[in-house]
PDB file of N, CA, C and O in Angstrom:
ATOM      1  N   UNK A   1       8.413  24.809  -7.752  1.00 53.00           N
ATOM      2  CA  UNK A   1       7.597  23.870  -7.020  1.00 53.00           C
ATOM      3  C   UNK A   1       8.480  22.989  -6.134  1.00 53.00           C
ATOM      4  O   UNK A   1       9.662  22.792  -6.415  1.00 53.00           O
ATOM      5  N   UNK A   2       7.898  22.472  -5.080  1.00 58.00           N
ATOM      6  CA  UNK A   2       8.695  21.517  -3.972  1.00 58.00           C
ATOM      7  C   UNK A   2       8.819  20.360  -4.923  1.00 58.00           C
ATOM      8  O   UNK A   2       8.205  20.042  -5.941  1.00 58.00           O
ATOM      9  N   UNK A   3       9.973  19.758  -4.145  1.00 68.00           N
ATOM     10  CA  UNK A   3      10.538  18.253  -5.245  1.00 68.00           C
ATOM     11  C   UNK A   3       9.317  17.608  -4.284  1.00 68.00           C
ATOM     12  O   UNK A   3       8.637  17.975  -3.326  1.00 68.00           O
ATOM     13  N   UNK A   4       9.468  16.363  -5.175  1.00 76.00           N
ATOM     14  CA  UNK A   4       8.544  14.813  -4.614  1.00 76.00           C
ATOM     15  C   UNK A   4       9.715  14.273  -4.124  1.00 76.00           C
ATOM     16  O   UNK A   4      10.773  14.262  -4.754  1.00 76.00           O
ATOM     17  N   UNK A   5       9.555  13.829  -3.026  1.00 83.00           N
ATOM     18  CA  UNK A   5      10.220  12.650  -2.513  1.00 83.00           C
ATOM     19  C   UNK A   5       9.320  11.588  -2.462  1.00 83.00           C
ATOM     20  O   UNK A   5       8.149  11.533  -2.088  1.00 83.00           O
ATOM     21  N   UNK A   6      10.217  10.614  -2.985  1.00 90.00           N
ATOM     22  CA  UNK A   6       9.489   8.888  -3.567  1.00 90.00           C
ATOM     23  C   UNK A   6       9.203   8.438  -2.151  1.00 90.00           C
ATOM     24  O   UNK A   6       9.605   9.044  -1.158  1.00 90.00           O
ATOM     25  N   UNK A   7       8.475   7.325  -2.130  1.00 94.00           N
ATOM     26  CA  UNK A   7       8.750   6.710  -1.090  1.00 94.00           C
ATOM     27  C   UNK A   7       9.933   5.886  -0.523  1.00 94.00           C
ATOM     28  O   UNK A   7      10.892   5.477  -1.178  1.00 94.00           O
ATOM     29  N   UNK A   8       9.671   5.680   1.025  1.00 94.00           N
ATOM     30  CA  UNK A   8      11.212   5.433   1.626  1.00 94.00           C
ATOM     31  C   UNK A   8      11.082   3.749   1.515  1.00 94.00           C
ATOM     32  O   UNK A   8       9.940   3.346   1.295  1.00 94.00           O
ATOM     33  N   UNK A   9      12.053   2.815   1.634  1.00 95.00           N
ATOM     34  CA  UNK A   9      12.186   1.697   1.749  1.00 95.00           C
ATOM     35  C   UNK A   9      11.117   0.731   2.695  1.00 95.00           C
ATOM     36  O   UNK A   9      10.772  -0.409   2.384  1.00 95.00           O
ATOM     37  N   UNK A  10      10.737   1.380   3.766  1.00 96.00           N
ATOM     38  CA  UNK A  10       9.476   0.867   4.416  1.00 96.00           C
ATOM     39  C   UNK A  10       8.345   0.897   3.740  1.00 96.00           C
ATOM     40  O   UNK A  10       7.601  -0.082   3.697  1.00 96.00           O
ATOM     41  N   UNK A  11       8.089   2.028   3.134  1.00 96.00           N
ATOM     42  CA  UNK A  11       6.275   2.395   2.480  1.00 96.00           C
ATOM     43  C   UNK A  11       6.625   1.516   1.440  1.00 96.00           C
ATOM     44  O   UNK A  11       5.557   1.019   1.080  1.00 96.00           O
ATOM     45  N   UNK A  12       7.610   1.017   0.707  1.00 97.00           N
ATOM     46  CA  UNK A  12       7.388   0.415  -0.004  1.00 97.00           C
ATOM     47  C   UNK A  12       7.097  -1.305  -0.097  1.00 97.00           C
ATOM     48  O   UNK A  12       6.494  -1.997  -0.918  1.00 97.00           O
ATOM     49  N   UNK A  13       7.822  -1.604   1.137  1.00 97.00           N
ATOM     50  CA  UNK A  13       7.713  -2.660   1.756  1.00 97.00           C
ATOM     51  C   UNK A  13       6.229  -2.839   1.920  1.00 97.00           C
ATOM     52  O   UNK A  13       5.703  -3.800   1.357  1.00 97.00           O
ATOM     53  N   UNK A  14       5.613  -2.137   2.524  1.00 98.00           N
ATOM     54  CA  UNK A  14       4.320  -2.028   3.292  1.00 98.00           C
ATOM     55  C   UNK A  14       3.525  -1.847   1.341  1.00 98.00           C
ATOM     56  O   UNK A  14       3.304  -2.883   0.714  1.00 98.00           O
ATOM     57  N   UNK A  15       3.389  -1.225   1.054  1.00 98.00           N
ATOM     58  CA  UNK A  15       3.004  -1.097  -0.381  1.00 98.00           C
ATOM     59  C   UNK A  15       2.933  -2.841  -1.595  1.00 98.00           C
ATOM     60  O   UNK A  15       2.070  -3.330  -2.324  1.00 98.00           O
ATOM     61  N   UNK A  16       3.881  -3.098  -1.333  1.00 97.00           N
ATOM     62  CA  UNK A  16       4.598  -4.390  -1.956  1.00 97.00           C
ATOM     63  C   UNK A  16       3.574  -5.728  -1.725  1.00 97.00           C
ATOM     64  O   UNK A  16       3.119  -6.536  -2.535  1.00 97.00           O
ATOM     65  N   UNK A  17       3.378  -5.564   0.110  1.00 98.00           N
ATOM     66  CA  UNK A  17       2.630  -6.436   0.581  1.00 98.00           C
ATOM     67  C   UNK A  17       1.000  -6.555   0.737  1.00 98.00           C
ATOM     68  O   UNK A  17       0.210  -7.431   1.089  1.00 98.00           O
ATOM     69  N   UNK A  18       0.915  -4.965   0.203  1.00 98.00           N
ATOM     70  CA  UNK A  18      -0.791  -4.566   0.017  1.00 98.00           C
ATOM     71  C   UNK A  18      -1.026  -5.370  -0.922  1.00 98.00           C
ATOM     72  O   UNK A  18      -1.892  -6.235  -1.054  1.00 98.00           O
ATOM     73  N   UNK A  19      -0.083  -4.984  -1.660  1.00 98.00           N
ATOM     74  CA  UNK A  19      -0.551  -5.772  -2.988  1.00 98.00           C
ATOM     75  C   UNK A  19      -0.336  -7.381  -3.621  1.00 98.00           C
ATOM     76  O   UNK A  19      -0.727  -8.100  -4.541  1.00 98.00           O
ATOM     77  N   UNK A  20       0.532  -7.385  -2.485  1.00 98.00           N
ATOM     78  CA  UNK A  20       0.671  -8.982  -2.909  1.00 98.00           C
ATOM     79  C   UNK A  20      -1.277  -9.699  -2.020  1.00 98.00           C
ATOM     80  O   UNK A  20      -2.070 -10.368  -2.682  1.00 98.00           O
ATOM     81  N   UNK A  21      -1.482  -9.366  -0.820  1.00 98.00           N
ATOM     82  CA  UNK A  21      -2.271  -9.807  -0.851  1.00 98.00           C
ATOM     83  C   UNK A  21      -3.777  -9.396  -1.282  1.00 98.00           C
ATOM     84  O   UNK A  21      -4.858  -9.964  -1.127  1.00 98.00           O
ATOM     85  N   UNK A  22      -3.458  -8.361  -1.796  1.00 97.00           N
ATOM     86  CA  UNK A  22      -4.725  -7.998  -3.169  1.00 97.00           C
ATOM     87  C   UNK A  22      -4.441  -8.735  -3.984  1.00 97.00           C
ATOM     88  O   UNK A  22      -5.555  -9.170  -4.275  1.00 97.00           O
ATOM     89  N   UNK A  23      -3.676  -9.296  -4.686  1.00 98.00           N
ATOM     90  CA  UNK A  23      -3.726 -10.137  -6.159  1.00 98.00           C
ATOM     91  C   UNK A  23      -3.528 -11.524  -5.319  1.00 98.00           C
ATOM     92  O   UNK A  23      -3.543 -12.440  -6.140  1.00 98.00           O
ATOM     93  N   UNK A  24      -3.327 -12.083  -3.851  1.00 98.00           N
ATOM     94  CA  UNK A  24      -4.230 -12.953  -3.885  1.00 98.00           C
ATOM     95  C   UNK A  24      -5.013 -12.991  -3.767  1.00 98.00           C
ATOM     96  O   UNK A  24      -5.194 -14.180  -4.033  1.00 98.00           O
ATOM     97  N   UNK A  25      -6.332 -12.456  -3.421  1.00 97.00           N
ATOM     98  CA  UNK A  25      -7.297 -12.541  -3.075  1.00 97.00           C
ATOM     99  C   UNK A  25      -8.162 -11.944  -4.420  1.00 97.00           C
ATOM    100  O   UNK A  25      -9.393 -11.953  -4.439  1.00 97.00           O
ATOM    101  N   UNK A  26      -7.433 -11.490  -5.401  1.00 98.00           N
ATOM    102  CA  UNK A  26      -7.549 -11.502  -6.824  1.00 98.00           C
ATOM    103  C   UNK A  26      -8.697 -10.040  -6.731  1.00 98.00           C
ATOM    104  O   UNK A  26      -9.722  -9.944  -7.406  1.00 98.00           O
ATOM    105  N   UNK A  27      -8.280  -9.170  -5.885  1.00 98.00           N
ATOM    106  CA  UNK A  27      -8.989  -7.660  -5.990  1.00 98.00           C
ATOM    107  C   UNK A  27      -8.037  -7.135  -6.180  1.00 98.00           C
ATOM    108  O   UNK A  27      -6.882  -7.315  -5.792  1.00 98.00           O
ATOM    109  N   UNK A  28      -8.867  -5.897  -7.301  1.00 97.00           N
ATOM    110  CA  UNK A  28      -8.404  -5.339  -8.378  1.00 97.00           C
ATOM    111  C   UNK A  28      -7.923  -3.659  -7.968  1.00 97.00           C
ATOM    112  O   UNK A  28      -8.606  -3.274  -7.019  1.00 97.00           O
ATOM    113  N   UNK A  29      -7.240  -2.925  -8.298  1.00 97.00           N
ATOM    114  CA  UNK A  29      -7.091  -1.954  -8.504  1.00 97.00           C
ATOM    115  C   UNK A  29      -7.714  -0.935  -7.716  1.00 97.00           C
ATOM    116  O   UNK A  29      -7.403  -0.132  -6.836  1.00 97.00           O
ATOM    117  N   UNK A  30      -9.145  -1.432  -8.665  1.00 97.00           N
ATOM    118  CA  UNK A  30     -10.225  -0.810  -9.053  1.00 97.00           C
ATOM    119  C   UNK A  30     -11.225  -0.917  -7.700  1.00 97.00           C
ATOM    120  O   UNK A  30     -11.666   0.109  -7.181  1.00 97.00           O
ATOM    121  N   UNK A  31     -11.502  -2.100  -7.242  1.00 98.00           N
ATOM    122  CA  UNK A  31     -12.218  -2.186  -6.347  1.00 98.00           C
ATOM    123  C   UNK A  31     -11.318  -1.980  -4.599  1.00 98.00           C
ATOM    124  O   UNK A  31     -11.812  -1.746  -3.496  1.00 98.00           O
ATOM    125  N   UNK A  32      -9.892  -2.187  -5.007  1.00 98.00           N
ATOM    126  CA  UNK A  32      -9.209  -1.223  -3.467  1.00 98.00           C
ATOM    127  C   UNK A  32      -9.834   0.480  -3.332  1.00 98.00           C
ATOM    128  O   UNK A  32     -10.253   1.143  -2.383  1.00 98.00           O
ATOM    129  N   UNK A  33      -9.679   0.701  -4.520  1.00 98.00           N
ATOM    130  CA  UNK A  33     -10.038   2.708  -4.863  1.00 98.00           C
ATOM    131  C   UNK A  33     -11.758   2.983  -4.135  1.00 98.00           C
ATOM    132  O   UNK A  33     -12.212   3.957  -3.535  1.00 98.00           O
ATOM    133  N   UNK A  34     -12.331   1.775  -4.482  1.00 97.00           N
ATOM    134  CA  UNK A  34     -14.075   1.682  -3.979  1.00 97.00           C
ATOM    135  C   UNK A  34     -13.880   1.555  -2.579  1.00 97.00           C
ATOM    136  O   UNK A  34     -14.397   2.459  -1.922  1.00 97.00           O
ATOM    137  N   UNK A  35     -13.227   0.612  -1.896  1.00 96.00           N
ATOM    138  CA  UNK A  35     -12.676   0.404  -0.410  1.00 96.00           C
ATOM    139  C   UNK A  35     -12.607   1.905   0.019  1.00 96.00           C
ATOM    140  O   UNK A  35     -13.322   2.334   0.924  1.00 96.00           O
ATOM    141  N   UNK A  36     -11.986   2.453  -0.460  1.00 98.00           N
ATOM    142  CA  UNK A  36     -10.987   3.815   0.302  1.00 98.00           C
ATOM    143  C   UNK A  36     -11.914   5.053  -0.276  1.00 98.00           C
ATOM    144  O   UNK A  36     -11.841   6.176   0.223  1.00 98.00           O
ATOM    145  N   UNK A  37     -12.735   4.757  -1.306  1.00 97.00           N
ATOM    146  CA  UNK A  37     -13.113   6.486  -2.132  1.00 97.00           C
ATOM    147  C   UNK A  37     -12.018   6.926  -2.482  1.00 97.00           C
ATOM    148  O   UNK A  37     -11.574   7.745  -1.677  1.00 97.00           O
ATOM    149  N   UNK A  38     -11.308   6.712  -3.445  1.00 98.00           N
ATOM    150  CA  UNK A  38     -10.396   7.039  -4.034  1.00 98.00           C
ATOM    151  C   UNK A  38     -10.248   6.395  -5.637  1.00 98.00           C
ATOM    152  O   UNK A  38     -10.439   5.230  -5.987  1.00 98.00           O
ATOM    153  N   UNK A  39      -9.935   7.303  -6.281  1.00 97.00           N
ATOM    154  CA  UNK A  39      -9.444   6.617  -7.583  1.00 97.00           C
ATOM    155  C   UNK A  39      -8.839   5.581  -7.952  1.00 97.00           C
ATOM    156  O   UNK A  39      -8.079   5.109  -7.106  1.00 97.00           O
ATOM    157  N   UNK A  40      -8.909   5.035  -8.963  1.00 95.00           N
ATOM    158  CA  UNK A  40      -7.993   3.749  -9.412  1.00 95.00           C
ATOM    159  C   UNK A  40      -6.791   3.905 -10.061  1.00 95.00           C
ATOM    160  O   UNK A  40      -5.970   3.056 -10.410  1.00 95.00           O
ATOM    161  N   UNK A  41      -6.796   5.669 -10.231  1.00 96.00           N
ATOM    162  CA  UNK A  41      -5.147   5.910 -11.182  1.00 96.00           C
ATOM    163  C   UNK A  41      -4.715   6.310  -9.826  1.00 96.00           C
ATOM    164  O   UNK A  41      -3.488   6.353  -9.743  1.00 96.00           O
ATOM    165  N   UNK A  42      -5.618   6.751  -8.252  1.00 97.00           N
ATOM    166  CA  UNK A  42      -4.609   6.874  -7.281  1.00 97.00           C
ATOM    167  C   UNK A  42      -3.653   5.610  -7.200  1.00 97.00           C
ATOM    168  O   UNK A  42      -2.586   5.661  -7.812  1.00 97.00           O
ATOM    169  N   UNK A  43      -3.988   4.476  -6.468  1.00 98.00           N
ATOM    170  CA  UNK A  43      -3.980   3.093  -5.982  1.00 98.00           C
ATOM    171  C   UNK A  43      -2.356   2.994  -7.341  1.00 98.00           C
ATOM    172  O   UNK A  43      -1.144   2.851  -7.183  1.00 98.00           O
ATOM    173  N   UNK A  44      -3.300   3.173  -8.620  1.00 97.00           N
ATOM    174  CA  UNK A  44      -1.861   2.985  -9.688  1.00 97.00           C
ATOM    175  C   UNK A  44      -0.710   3.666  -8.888  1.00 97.00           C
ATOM    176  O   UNK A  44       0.270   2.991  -8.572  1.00 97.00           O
ATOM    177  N   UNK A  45      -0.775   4.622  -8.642  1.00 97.00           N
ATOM    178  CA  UNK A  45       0.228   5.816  -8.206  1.00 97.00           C
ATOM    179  C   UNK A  45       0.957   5.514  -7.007  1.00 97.00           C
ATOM    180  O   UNK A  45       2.081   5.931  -6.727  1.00 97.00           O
ATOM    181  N   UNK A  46       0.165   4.689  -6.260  1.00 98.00           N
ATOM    182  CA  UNK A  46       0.503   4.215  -4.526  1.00 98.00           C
ATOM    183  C   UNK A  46       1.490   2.946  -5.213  1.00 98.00           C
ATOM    184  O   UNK A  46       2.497   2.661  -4.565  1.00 98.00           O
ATOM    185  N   UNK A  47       1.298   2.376  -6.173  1.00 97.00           N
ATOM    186  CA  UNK A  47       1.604   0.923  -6.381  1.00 97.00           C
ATOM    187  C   UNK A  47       3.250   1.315  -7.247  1.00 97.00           C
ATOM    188  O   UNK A  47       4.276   0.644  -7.140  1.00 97.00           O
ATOM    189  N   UNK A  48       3.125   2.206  -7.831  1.00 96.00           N
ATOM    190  CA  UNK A  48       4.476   2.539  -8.125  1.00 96.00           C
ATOM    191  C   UNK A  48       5.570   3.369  -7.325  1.00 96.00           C
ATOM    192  O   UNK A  48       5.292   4.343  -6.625  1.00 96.00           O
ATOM    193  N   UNK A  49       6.902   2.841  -7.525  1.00 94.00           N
ATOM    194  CA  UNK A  49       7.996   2.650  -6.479  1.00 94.00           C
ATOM    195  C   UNK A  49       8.101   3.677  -6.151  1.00 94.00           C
ATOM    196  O   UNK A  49       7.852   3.974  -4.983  1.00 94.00           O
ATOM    197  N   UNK A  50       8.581   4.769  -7.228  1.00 94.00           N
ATOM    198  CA  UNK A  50       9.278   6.180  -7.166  1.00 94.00           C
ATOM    199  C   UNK A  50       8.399   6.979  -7.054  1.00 94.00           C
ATOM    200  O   UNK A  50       8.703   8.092  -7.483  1.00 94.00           O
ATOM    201  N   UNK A  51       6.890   6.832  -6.434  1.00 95.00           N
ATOM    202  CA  UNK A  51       5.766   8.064  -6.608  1.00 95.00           C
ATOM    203  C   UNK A  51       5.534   8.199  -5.306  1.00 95.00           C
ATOM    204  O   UNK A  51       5.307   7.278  -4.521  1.00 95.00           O
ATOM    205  N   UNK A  52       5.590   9.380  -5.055  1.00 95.00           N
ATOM    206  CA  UNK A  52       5.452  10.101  -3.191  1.00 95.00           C
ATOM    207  C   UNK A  52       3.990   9.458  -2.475  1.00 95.00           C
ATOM    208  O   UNK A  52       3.546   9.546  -1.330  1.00 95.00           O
ATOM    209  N   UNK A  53       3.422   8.703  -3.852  1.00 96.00           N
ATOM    210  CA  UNK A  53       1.891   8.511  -3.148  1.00 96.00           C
ATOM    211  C   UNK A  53       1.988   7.518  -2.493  1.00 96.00           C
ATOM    212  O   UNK A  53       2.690   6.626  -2.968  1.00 96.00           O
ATOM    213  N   UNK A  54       1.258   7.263  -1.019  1.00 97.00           N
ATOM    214  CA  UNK A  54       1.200   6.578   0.046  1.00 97.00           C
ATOM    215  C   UNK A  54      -0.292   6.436   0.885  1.00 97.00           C
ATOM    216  O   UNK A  54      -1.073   7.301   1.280  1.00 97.00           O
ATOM    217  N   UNK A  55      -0.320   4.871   0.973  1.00 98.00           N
ATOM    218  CA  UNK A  55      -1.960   4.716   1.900  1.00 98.00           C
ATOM    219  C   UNK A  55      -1.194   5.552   3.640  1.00 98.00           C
ATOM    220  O   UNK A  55      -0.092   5.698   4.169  1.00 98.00           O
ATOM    221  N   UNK A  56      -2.259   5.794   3.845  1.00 97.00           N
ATOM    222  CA  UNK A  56      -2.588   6.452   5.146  1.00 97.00           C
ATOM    223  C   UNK A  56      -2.838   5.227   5.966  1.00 97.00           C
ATOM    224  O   UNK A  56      -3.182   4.109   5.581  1.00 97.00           O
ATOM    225  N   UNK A  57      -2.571   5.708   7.295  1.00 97.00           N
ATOM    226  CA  UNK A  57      -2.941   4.420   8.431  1.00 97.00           C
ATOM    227  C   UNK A  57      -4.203   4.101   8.090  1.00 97.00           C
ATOM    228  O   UNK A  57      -4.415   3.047   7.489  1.00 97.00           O
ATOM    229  N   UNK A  58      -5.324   5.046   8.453  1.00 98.00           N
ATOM    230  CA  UNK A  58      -6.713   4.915   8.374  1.00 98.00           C
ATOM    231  C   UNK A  58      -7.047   4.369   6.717  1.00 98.00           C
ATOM    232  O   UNK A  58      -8.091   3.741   6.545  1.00 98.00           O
ATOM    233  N   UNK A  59      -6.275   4.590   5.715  1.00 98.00           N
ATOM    234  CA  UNK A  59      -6.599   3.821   4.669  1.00 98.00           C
ATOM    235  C   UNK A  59      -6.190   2.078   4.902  1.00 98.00           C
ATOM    236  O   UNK A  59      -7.092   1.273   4.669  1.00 98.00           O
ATOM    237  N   UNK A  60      -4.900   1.579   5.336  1.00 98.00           N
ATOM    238  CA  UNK A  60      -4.662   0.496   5.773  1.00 98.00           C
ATOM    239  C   UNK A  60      -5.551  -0.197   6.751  1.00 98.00           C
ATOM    240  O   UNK A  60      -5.457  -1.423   6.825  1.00 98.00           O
ATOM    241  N   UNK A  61      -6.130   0.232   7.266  1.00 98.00           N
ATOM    242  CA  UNK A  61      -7.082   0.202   8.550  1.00 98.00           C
ATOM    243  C   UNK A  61      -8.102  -0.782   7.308  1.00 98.00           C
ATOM    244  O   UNK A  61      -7.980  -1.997   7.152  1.00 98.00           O
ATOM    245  N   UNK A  62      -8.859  -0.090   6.712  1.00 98.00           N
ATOM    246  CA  UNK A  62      -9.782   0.367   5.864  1.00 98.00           C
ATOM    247  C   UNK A  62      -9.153  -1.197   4.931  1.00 98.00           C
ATOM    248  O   UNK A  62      -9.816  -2.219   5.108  1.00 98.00           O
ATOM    249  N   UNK A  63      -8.398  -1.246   4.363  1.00 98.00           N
ATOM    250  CA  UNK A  63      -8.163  -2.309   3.717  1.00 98.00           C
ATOM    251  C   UNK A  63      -7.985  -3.714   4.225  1.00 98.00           C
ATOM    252  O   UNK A  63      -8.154  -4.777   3.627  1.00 98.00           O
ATOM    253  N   UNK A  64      -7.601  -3.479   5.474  1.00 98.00           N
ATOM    254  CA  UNK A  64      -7.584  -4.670   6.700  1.00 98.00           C
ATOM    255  C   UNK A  64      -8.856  -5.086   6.547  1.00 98.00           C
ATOM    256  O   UNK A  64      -9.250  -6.195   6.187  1.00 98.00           O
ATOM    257  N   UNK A  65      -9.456  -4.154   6.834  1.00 97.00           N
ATOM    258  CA  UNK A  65     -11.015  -4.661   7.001  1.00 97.00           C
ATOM    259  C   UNK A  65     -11.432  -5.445   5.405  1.00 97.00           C
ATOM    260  O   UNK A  65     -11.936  -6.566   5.344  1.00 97.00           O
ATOM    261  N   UNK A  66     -11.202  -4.852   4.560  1.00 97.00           N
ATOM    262  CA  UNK A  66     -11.774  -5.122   3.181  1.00 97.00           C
ATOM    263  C   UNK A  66     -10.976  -6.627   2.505  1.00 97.00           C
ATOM    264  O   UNK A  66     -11.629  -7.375   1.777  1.00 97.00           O
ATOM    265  N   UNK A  67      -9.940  -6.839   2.755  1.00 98.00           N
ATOM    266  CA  UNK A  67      -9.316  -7.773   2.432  1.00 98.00           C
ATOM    267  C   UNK A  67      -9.353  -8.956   3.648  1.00 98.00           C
ATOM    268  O   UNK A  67      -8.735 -10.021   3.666  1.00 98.00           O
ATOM    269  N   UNK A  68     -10.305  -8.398   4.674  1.00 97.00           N
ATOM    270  CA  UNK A  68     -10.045  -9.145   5.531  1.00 97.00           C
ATOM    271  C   UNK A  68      -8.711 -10.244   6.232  1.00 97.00           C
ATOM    272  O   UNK A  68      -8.499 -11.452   6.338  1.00 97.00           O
ATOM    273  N   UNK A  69      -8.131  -9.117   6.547  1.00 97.00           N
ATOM    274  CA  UNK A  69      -6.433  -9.664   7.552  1.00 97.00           C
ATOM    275  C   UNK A  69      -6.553  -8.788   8.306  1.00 97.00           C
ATOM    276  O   UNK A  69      -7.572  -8.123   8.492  1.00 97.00           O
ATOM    277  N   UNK A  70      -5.364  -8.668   8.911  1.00 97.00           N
ATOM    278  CA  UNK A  70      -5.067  -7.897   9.990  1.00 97.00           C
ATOM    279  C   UNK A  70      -3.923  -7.016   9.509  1.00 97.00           C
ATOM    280  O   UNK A  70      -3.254  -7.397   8.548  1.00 97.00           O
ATOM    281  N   UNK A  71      -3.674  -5.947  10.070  1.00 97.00           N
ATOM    282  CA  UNK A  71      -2.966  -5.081   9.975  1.00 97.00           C
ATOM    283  C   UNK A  71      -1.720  -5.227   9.927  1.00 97.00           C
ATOM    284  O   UNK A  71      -0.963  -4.446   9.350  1.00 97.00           O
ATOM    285  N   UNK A  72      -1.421  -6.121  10.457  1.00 97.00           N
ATOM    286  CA  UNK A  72      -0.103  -6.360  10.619  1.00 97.00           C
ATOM    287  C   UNK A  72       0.415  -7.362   9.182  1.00 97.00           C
ATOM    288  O   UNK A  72       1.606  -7.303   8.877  1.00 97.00           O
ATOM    289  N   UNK A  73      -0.255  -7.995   8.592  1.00 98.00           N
ATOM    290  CA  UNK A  73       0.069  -8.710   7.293  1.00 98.00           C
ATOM    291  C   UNK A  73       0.326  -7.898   6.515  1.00 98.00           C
ATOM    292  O   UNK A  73       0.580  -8.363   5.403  1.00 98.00           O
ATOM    293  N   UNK A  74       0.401  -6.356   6.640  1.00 97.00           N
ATOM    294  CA  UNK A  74       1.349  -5.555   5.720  1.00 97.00           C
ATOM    295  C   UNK A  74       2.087  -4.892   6.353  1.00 97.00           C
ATOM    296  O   UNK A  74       2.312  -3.772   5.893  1.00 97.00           O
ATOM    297  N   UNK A  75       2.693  -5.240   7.508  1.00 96.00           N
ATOM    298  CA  UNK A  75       4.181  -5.123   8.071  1.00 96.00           C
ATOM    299  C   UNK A  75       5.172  -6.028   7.810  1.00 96.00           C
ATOM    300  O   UNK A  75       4.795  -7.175   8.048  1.00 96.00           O
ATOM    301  N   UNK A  76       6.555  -5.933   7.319  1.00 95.00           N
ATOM    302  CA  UNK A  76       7.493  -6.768   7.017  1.00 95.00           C
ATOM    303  C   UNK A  76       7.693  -7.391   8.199  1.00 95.00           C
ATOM    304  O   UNK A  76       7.483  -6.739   9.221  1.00 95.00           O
ATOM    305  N   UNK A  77       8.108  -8.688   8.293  1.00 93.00           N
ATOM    306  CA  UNK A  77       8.448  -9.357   9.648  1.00 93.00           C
ATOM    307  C   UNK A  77       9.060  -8.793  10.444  1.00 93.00           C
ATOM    308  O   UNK A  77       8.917  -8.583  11.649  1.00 93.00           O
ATOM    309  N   UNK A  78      10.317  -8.350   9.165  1.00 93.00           N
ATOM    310  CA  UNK A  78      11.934  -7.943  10.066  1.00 93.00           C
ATOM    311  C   UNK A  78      11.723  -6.828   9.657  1.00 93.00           C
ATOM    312  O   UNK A  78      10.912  -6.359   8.858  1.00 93.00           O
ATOM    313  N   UNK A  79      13.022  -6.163  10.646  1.00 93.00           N
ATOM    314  CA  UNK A  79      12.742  -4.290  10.102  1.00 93.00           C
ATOM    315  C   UNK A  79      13.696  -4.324   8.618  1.00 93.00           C
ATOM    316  O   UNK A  79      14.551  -5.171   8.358  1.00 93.00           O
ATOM    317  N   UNK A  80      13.305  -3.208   7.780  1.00 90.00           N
ATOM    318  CA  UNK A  80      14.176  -3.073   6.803  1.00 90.00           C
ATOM    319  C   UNK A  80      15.124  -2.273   6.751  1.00 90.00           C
ATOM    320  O   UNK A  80      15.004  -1.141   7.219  1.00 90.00           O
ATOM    321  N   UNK A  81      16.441  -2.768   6.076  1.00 89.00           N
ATOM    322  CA  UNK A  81      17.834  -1.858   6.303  1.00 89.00           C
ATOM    323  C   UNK A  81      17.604  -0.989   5.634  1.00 89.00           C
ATOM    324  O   UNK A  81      17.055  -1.203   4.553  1.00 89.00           O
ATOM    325  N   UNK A  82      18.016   0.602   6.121  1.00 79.00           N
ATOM    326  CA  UNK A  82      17.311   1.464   5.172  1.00 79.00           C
ATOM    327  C   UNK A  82      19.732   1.755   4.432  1.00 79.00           C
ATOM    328  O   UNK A  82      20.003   2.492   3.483  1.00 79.00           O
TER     329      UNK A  82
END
Protein backbone atom coordinates (compact mmCIF):
# COMPACT_ATOMS: atom_id res chain seq x y z
CA UNK A 1 0.00 0.00 0.00
CA UNK A 2 1.13 3.79 -0.62
CA UNK A 3 2.67 5.40 2.65
CA UNK A 4 0.50 8.38 4.27
CA UNK A 5 2.16 11.41 4.28
CA UNK A 6 1.13 13.52 7.48
CA UNK A 7 0.40 16.78 7.00
CA UNK A 8 2.94 19.56 6.04
CA UNK A 9 3.68 22.44 8.50
CA UNK A 10 1.09 24.81 6.82
CA UNK A 11 -2.12 22.36 6.96
CA UNK A 12 -1.29 22.21 10.22
CA UNK A 13 -1.06 25.68 10.97
CA UNK A 14 -4.30 26.20 9.10
CA UNK A 15 -5.78 23.06 11.11
CA UNK A 16 -4.51 24.49 14.60
CA UNK A 17 -6.44 27.69 13.88
CA UNK A 18 -9.76 25.89 12.76
CA UNK A 19 -9.79 24.80 15.82
CA UNK A 20 -8.78 27.27 17.98
CA UNK A 21 -11.63 29.23 16.73
CA UNK A 22 -14.10 26.32 17.04
CA UNK A 23 -13.44 25.95 20.77
CA UNK A 24 -13.98 29.56 20.89
CA UNK A 25 -16.96 29.77 19.74
CA UNK A 26 -17.38 26.50 21.83
CA UNK A 27 -18.51 24.17 18.54
CA UNK A 28 -17.92 20.85 18.84
CA UNK A 29 -16.40 18.24 16.82
CA UNK A 30 -19.48 17.00 16.19
CA UNK A 31 -21.39 19.81 14.90
CA UNK A 32 -18.15 21.02 12.39
CA UNK A 33 -18.81 17.15 10.76
CA UNK A 34 -22.84 18.47 10.41
CA UNK A 35 -21.30 21.81 8.72
CA UNK A 36 -19.35 19.74 6.09
CA UNK A 37 -21.45 16.11 5.95
CA UNK A 38 -18.83 14.45 7.25
CA UNK A 39 -18.13 12.42 10.27
CA UNK A 40 -16.99 13.37 13.65
CA UNK A 41 -14.12 10.59 13.80
CA UNK A 42 -13.28 12.46 10.31
CA UNK A 43 -12.82 16.16 11.89
CA UNK A 44 -10.95 13.80 14.92
CA UNK A 45 -8.59 12.68 12.13
CA UNK A 46 -8.19 16.32 10.47
CA UNK A 47 -7.42 17.56 14.12
CA UNK A 48 -4.57 15.21 14.62
CA UNK A 49 -0.95 16.25 13.63
CA UNK A 50 0.51 13.16 11.93
CA UNK A 51 -2.83 12.09 9.96
CA UNK A 52 -2.79 12.83 6.04
CA UNK A 53 -6.44 14.02 6.73
CA UNK A 54 -7.05 17.58 5.56
CA UNK A 55 -10.20 20.19 5.12
CA UNK A 56 -10.51 21.03 1.50
CA UNK A 57 -10.79 24.73 0.36
CA UNK A 58 -14.52 24.29 -0.27
CA UNK A 59 -14.71 22.66 3.23
CA UNK A 60 -12.93 25.89 4.77
CA UNK A 61 -15.18 27.94 2.68
CA UNK A 62 -18.03 26.01 4.33
CA UNK A 63 -16.72 26.61 7.84
CA UNK A 64 -16.11 30.35 7.23
CA UNK A 65 -19.51 30.52 6.69
CA UNK A 66 -20.54 28.33 9.77
CA UNK A 67 -18.31 29.83 12.30
CA UNK A 68 -18.93 32.91 10.83
CA UNK A 69 -15.24 34.67 9.99
CA UNK A 70 -13.61 34.97 7.13
CA UNK A 71 -11.34 32.87 5.47
CA UNK A 72 -8.53 34.27 6.09
CA UNK A 73 -8.72 33.83 10.14
CA UNK A 74 -7.34 30.43 9.35
CA UNK A 75 -4.34 31.68 7.57
CA UNK A 76 -1.21 32.24 9.74
CA UNK A 77 -0.27 35.93 9.57
CA UNK A 78 3.32 35.17 8.64
CA UNK A 79 4.37 32.47 6.27
CA UNK A 80 5.67 29.38 8.06
CA UNK A 81 9.36 28.16 7.96
CA UNK A 82 8.98 24.92 6.57
Amino acid sequence: MGEKIPKTKIEWEIVKLVREIRNAKNVSQAKVAKMLGVTSGYIGQIEIENSPSMYTYDQLNKLATGLECSLKDFMPEKPVII
